[in-house]
Amino acid sequence: MTTSVRGDQLARLLGRWHALPGRRRSPDYAALAAAVRGLLSDGRLALGVRLPAERELAEALAVSRTTVSAAYRNLRETGHLTSRRGAGSWTTLPHGHRVATSGLWTPDDDLGMIDLGVAASAAPVELVPAARAAADDLPRYLGSAGYHPAGLPELRAAVAEAYSVRGVPTSAEQILITSGTQQALDLVLRLSVPVGAPVLVETPTYPNALAALAARRARISTHGLDVEAGWDGEMLLGALRQTRPRMTYVIPEFHNPTGHLMPASLRERLVATAHATGTELIVDESFVDLPLDGARMPPPVAVFDRHSRVTSIGGMSKAYWGGLRIGWVRASAPVVQRLAAIRVGVDMASPVLEQLVAVHLLRNSAEIVAARRAQLRFRRDALVAELRDRLPEWRFITPAGGVTLWAELDGPISSALSRAAEDVGVRLAPGPRFGLDGTLERFLRLPFTLPADDLVEAVRRIASVRHDLDHAPGPSWRSPAVIA
């Protein structure tokens, strides 16, 4: 069944749609159409949603029906709206576009765009030799059906060894290989979170984790991270005690998007509190291999687990390459067996060849990861220097690891700035994408995975449109409503 959005709901999403840069010189219908396209581009308005009738939206926005009719016509012309008499109008994507990994739509031939919506690096030079070596290994597996729901034994053993080296004794039977970290999360949620169950997540957090929880129709509570201090331990543990969620999802190593690193003391208290409240912990370790400043890493959260409350997920997307699609789950052996049984009903197993490639990459992990850290450190420092030079009013903490910087802007302009940046060839993921309720408009995630020259040029363009936001002719605002 098609989802619908009411006029008042769409009006709240649109906010001050006249605030888009330069749109004051354009007709109102063009500004309205551009604002709807902006909602689609940053993921706040889903595809296939039926928009309100023209009269209903006109009343909600306090504009003429002619304005809304012209805006809808403009959206149909650009391919963002499909209408059928008697059925209404619903959101679509233009012909020749696709949904990018960032969740944003992008033209297939949009080669000139600097994409800061994706927090992932290009493949390392070692990938091709690893693929050739994997192809040489492949004949060993060609005599079987090729289905290994829990993963190839040698890859499971390699991942288990990496956990043991980090101080968490792990056997291969405790590892499930998945098609990326996102599938690892999805399988754990299928096993541990019944439909409608309460869950606790950080805010901001990884948008695709929120999407996975929404698919389970979970009842989500949040714990807010401070831009400078990160987690407030007492508030996080208090939220656990008060809400007693079925599951809590955390990113303790170089949190996405803030870059914070959870201290060891809080990790230990978090596990103890989870046990006391009957809460399962899902620990996303996607960035654990990427400390950039040589600081000693705290022990893994699983070190403190004595009651099988912690399920760790991770993968090769951030330190190696996202296109490899290799992830994993570390849990107790019985849980891994149950996850493998669920996995059979999803996609049977991960590709054998890709798992063999992963085995060869992990054998050379020391060299590959060291080179990735040096690359990211250089790019991070270039981004930080350019931000401080061109946008000194923005506030942020230089992350000690990971791949993202979380900037607090000088106003609630994240979505408007993102739409403006698109016009000058920079794609951004605005703050509201990392929360539940359309807030976080004062924040912007900036990954430093692109070459330094691209990052410097992106900041230059962002600064130019930020200046334009201040110097565009002032729009006339509607008086704010008083809500008691």
XYZ file of C-alpha atoms in Angstrom:
484
model
C 0.000 0.000 0.000
C 1.301 3.454 -0.925
C 2.283 5.692 1.989
C 0.719 9.144 2.060
C 1.886 12.411 3.591
C -0.611 15.025 4.768
C -0.385 18.677 3.898
C 0.588 19.751 7.406
C 3.247 17.017 7.576
C 4.808 18.061 4.284
C 4.703 21.693 5.364
C 6.703 20.831 8.493
C 9.259 18.959 6.403
C 9.573 21.862 3.984
C 10.124 24.356 6.798
C 11.259 27.754 5.506
C 11.350 26.669 1.906
C 11.774 30.275 0.714
C 15.203 30.278 2.393
C 16.935 28.440 -0.424
C 19.739 30.606 -1.861
C 18.772 32.653 -4.869
C 15.237 31.336 -4.912
C 13.864 34.724 -3.860
C 14.539 35.818 -7.442
C 12.536 32.843 -8.714
C 8.762 32.311 -8.690
C 7.296 30.713 -5.592
C 6.344 27.568 -7.493
C 9.984 27.019 -8.524
C 11.169 27.468 -4.942
C 8.542 24.995 -3.712
C 9.471 22.410 -6.347
C 13.163 22.809 -5.520
C 12.438 22.325 -1.815
C 10.566 19.066 -2.480
C 13.473 17.847 -4.613
C 15.766 18.753 -1.715
C 13.716 16.598 0.656
C 14.054 13.709 -1.772
C 17.789 14.246 -2.196
C 18.573 14.203 1.528
C 16.311 11.235 2.236
C 13.750 13.020 4.423
C 10.987 12.324 1.905
C 10.898 8.738 0.684
C 10.200 7.481 -2.815
C 6.722 6.231 -3.645
C 5.018 8.543 -1.151
C 1.687 10.028 -2.212
C 1.811 13.808 -1.828
C -1.197 15.762 -0.537
C -3.793 17.147 -2.901
C -3.012 20.584 -4.317
C -5.710 22.350 -2.306
C -4.656 20.670 0.953
C -0.991 21.621 0.524
C -1.893 25.157 -0.535
C -3.852 25.625 2.689
C -1.030 24.145 4.789
C 1.556 26.469 3.202
C -0.749 29.525 3.047
C -0.109 29.941 -0.684
C -2.395 29.853 -3.685
C -3.460 26.600 -5.254
C -1.988 27.911 -8.514
C 1.455 27.948 -6.900
C 1.144 24.340 -5.773
C -0.233 23.250 -9.155
C 2.710 24.861 -10.936
C 5.170 23.277 -8.472
C 3.661 19.825 -9.017
C 3.828 20.357 -12.782
C 7.502 21.323 -12.454
C 8.200 18.182 -10.424
C 6.475 16.041 -13.039
C 8.575 17.646 -15.769
C 11.816 16.880 -13.908
C 10.733 13.307 -13.179
C 10.341 13.686 -9.418
C 6.553 13.253 -9.387
C 4.205 10.867 -11.147
C 0.493 11.654 -11.293
C -2.514 9.630 -12.384
C -6.055 10.940 -12.506
C -8.041 9.600 -9.588
C -4.965 8.087 -7.910
C -3.016 11.203 -6.895
C 0.675 12.084 -7.218
C 3.610 10.227 -5.709
C 7.355 10.802 -5.509
C 9.677 9.180 -8.056
C 13.207 9.566 -9.418
C 14.070 11.030 -12.825
C 14.885 8.676 -15.672
C 18.575 7.831 -15.758
C 19.134 8.370 -12.048
C 19.899 5.900 -9.316
C 19.989 5.785 -5.542
C 23.583 6.238 -4.411
C 25.183 4.530 -1.423
C 24.654 7.707 0.546
C 20.895 7.415 0.065
C 20.920 10.405 -2.279
C 19.839 10.226 -5.893
C 22.519 11.023 -8.406
C 22.826 10.935 -12.214
C 24.746 7.953 -13.549
C 26.998 10.299 -15.561
C 27.452 12.906 -12.806
C 31.240 12.643 -12.870
C 31.967 16.246 -11.871
C 30.278 16.023 -8.473
C 32.442 15.999 -5.335
C 30.483 13.475 -3.282
C 30.827 14.029 0.462
C 27.702 11.976 1.126
C 29.669 8.719 1.064
C 32.079 7.984 3.925
C 34.163 5.290 2.220
C 37.533 5.125 0.496
C 38.643 3.802 -2.868
C 40.173 0.335 -3.036
C 43.788 -0.214 -1.914
C 46.409 -1.129 -4.508
C 46.662 -4.586 -2.949
C 43.135 -5.519 -4.031
C 43.989 -6.662 -7.570
C 46.865 -8.978 -6.483
C 44.578 -10.369 -3.769
C 41.865 -11.030 -6.352
C 44.333 -12.856 -8.612
C 45.543 -14.992 -5.709
C 41.917 -15.721 -4.755
C 41.173 -16.862 -8.306
C 44.063 -19.293 -8.026
C 42.536 -20.658 -4.803
C 39.033 -20.972 -6.224
C 39.406 -24.476 -7.796
C 39.553 -25.934 -4.256
C 35.887 -24.999 -3.827
C 34.498 -25.713 -7.282
C 33.635 -29.320 -6.481
C 31.033 -28.247 -3.899
C 27.736 -26.393 -4.245
C 29.425 -23.214 -3.031
C 26.940 -22.439 -0.255
C 28.575 -21.659 3.083
C 25.903 -19.880 5.182
C 28.294 -19.166 8.052
C 31.208 -18.330 5.757
C 34.354 -20.038 4.500
C 36.198 -21.742 7.378
C 39.493 -20.019 6.565
C 37.918 -16.548 6.567
C 36.056 -17.236 9.805
C 39.344 -18.342 11.352
C 41.128 -15.205 10.142
C 38.465 -12.908 11.606
C 38.455 -14.876 14.871
C 42.243 -14.531 15.119
C 41.937 -10.755 14.726
C 39.528 -10.638 17.689
C 41.842 -12.802 19.776
C 44.755 -10.466 19.042
C 42.623 -7.569 20.312
C 42.119 -9.370 23.627
C 38.825 -11.177 22.992
C 39.472 -14.928 22.735
C 37.372 -16.069 19.785
C 36.948 -19.317 17.861
C 35.926 -19.635 14.224
C 32.569 -21.051 15.389
C 31.806 -17.647 16.922
C 32.098 -15.847 13.570
C 29.422 -15.488 10.870
C 30.537 -13.993 7.545
C 27.965 -11.675 5.943
C 27.553 -9.559 2.835
C 28.753 -6.367 4.505
C 28.228 -4.860 7.936
C 24.727 -3.720 7.034
C 23.604 -7.319 6.489
C 25.277 -8.283 9.746
C 23.114 -5.718 11.529
C 19.994 -6.791 9.664
C 20.440 -10.459 10.598
C 21.035 -9.650 14.264
C 17.926 -7.479 14.328
C 15.878 -10.252 12.726
C 17.002 -12.586 15.494
C 16.923 -10.246 18.502
C 14.317 -7.540 17.891
C 10.675 -8.585 17.554
C 8.401 -6.218 15.673
C 7.579 -3.223 17.863
C 10.245 -3.951 20.482
C 11.893 -0.994 22.279
C 15.459 -0.155 21.231
C 17.959 2.508 22.258
C 20.340 4.208 19.818
C 22.710 7.139 19.906
C 21.794 10.362 18.200
C 23.243 11.232 15.809
C 23.858 7.767 14.440
C 24.381 5.812 11.233
C 21.344 6.446 8.966
C 21.193 2.919 7.570
C 20.993 1.532 11.107
C 17.907 3.688 11.630
C 16.497 2.355 8.360
C 17.058 -1.240 9.501
C 15.325 -0.524 12.805
C 12.444 1.158 11.017
C 12.029 -1.971 8.892
C 11.569 -3.912 12.135
C 9.056 -1.269 13.271
C 11.073 -0.896 16.459
C 10.130 1.688 19.095
C 13.273 3.817 19.129
C 14.583 5.860 22.053
C 17.730 7.956 21.736
C 20.746 9.082 23.733
C 22.288 12.305 22.489
C 26.037 12.708 21.918
C 27.640 16.061 22.592
C 29.665 17.528 19.719
C 32.679 17.986 22.021
C 32.303 15.550 24.914
C 30.635 12.599 23.198
C 28.710 10.237 25.471
C 27.342 11.395 28.820
C 27.818 8.170 30.754
C 25.248 8.862 33.454
C 22.594 9.831 30.927
C 23.304 6.817 28.694
C 23.143 4.348 31.565
C 20.120 6.152 33.002
C 18.340 5.795 29.662
C 19.081 2.069 29.722
C 17.660 1.697 33.220
C 14.554 3.759 32.498
C 13.590 2.382 29.093
C 14.930 -1.191 29.571
C 15.156 -1.674 25.789
C 15.269 -5.054 24.130
C 18.379 -3.961 22.271
C 20.885 -1.077 22.266
C 22.963 -0.195 19.193
C 26.239 1.689 19.742
C 29.291 2.674 17.669
C 32.038 2.981 20.303
C 35.087 3.265 18.003
C 35.275 6.578 16.150
C 31.535 6.956 16.149
C 29.759 7.645 12.867
C 29.255 10.560 12.399
C 30.859 12.327 15.390
C 34.224 10.510 15.446
C 34.187 10.051 19.240
C 35.922 7.119 20.969
C 34.094 5.603 23.961
C 36.354 5.338 27.053
C 37.058 1.944 28.595
C 35.316 2.781 31.867
C 32.034 3.520 30.114
C 32.306 0.343 28.038
C 32.549 -1.742 31.191
C 29.635 0.043 32.869
C 27.557 -0.211 29.699
C 27.907 -4.002 29.595
C 27.099 -4.326 33.294
C 24.008 -2.147 32.968
C 22.866 -4.030 29.877
C 23.045 -7.264 31.838
C 21.082 -5.738 34.729
C 18.340 -4.456 32.411
C 18.123 -7.533 30.174
C 19.343 -5.589 27.145
C 21.212 -7.036 24.171
C 24.102 -4.847 22.965
C 24.922 -4.578 19.278
C 28.385 -3.065 18.977
C 29.265 -1.720 15.522
C 33.046 -1.883 15.090
C 33.194 -0.644 11.485
C 35.962 1.879 12.260
C 37.987 -0.006 14.857
C 40.999 -0.419 12.528
C 41.346 3.314 11.906
C 42.971 5.161 14.836
C 44.906 7.984 13.204
C 46.964 9.589 15.939
C 48.671 6.639 17.591
C 46.530 6.709 20.725
C 46.141 3.434 22.612
C 42.778 1.867 21.825
C 40.452 0.905 24.684
C 39.588 -2.795 24.964
C 36.686 -4.061 22.838
C 33.291 -3.909 24.498
C 33.106 -7.715 24.269
C 36.042 -7.978 26.712
C 33.647 -7.050 29.519
C 30.900 -9.468 28.441
C 30.327 -12.349 30.853
C 26.718 -13.180 30.015
C 26.559 -13.239 26.182
C 24.924 -9.800 26.080
C 27.296 -8.377 23.438
C 27.091 -9.054 19.725
C 29.866 -7.395 17.727
C 29.545 -6.574 14.038
C 32.202 -5.297 11.651
C 33.514 -5.535 8.136
C 36.042 -4.529 5.517
C 34.267 -1.527 3.995
C 36.147 1.245 5.808
C 39.712 0.003 6.157
C 39.741 -1.922 2.869
C 36.991 -1.414 0.258
C 33.207 -1.155 0.356
C 32.852 -2.922 -2.972
C 34.148 -6.135 -1.441
C 30.928 -6.546 0.644
C 32.473 -8.617 3.416
C 31.182 -8.212 6.947
C 30.855 -10.388 10.026
C 29.149 -11.050 13.330
C 30.969 -12.152 16.472
C 28.700 -13.808 19.032
C 28.393 -17.050 20.972
C 28.514 -20.198 18.841
C 24.797 -21.037 19.399
C 23.804 -17.508 18.333
C 25.976 -17.802 15.210
C 24.207 -21.059 14.326
C 20.811 -19.385 14.671
C 21.956 -16.419 12.577
C 23.214 -18.784 9.863
C 19.804 -20.455 9.770
C 18.134 -17.063 9.313
C 20.697 -16.101 6.696
C 19.725 -19.095 4.502
C 16.334 -17.475 4.025
C 17.907 -14.179 2.965
C 20.693 -14.846 0.449
C 22.048 -18.344 1.254
C 25.713 -17.309 1.594
C 28.380 -14.773 0.647
C 30.224 -15.248 -2.678
C 33.125 -17.673 -2.344
C 35.493 -15.633 -4.507
C 34.989 -12.443 -2.503
C 35.621 -14.329 0.728
C 38.871 -15.659 -0.686
C 39.887 -12.133 -1.658
C 39.189 -11.086 1.924
C 41.403 -13.881 3.256
C 44.350 -12.640 1.212
C 43.769 -9.010 2.220
C 43.635 -9.929 5.904
C 46.954 -11.748 5.572
C 48.480 -8.412 4.589
C 46.361 -6.341 6.984
C 49.289 -4.708 8.789
C 50.638 -3.067 5.634
C 47.249 -2.271 4.074
C 45.749 -0.735 7.196
C 48.902 1.262 7.998
C 48.812 2.794 4.524
C 45.088 3.558 4.873
C 45.661 5.284 8.211
C 48.427 7.458 6.782
C 46.228 8.367 3.819
C 43.260 9.268 6.021
C 45.429 11.241 8.456
C 46.744 13.415 5.624
C 43.284 13.979 4.200
C 41.761 14.732 7.605
C 44.406 17.346 8.317
C 43.841 18.975 4.924
C 40.080 19.148 5.575
C 40.537 20.550 9.080
C 42.982 23.239 7.906
C 40.676 24.366 5.096
C 37.620 24.471 7.360
C 39.449 26.582 9.935
C 40.620 28.950 7.232
C 37.391 29.410 5.283
C 34.684 28.649 7.881
C 36.229 29.609 11.229
C 32.815 30.078 12.837
C 32.063 26.357 12.504
C 32.791 24.298 15.617
C 34.180 20.762 15.611
C 36.567 18.370 17.321
C 39.322 16.920 15.157
C 38.557 13.175 15.232
C 41.340 10.920 16.436
C 40.262 8.189 14.046
C 37.608 6.956 11.675
C 36.657 8.732 8.471
C 34.199 11.511 9.429
C 34.160 14.955 10.996
C 30.960 16.251 12.640
C 30.739 20.025 12.310
C 28.402 22.301 14.258
C 27.385 25.069 11.878
C 26.749 28.706 12.698
C 23.005 28.304 12.240
C 20.248 25.731 11.561
C 21.055 25.672 7.849
C 22.263 22.139 7.154
C 19.542 21.136 4.680
C 19.497 24.508 2.908
C 23.284 24.497 2.692
C 23.263 20.972 1.275
C 20.811 21.963 -1.447
C 22.862 25.039 -2.265
C 26.089 23.019 -2.393
C 24.514 20.658 -4.922
C 24.253 23.611 -7.316
C 28.037 24.119 -7.180
C 28.948 20.460 -7.543
C 29.254 19.256 -3.950
C 26.995 16.567 -2.510
C 26.532 16.643 1.271
C 24.678 14.546 3.826
C 22.891 17.088 6.064
C 22.528 16.633 9.807
C 18.867 15.536 9.841
C 19.814 12.355 7.968
C 21.569 11.163 11.132
C 18.600 11.559 13.474
C 15.010 10.501 13.850
C 12.914 13.621 13.915
C 14.260 16.168 11.430
C 16.425 17.925 14.019
C 20.251 18.288 13.830
C 19.907 21.161 11.348
C 22.942 22.802 12.967
C 25.203 19.890 12.036
C 26.902 18.478 8.956
C 28.912 15.297 8.457
C 32.078 15.744 6.410
C 33.984 12.560 5.521
C 37.672 12.826 4.650
C 37.889 9.804 2.355
C 38.375 11.727 -0.916
C 41.757 13.045 -2.137
C 42.960 16.133 -0.268
C 42.646 18.385 -3.330
C 38.981 17.414 -3.682
C 38.348 18.114 -0.003
C 39.970 21.544 -0.225
C 37.957 22.404 -3.327
C 34.751 21.151 -1.705
C 35.250 23.374 1.339
C 35.948 26.340 -0.935
C 32.640 25.769 -2.738
C 30.733 25.184 0.498
C 32.114 28.425 1.924
C 31.011 30.340 -1.178
C 27.406 29.158 -0.953
C 27.418 29.667 2.833
C 28.294 33.303 2.093
C 25.435 33.480 -0.430
C 22.954 32.277 2.188
C 23.743 35.362 4.253
C 23.751 37.804 1.349
C 20.679 36.673 -0.592
C 17.760 39.131 -0.392
C 15.851 38.489 2.815
C 12.609 36.528 2.426
C 9.440 37.479 4.254
C 8.684 34.885 6.916
C 5.306 33.758 8.139
C 4.748 34.473 11.835
C 5.615 31.407 13.905
C 2.722 29.573 15.468
C 2.501 29.426 19.246
C 2.068 25.873 20.503
C 1.256 25.431 24.171
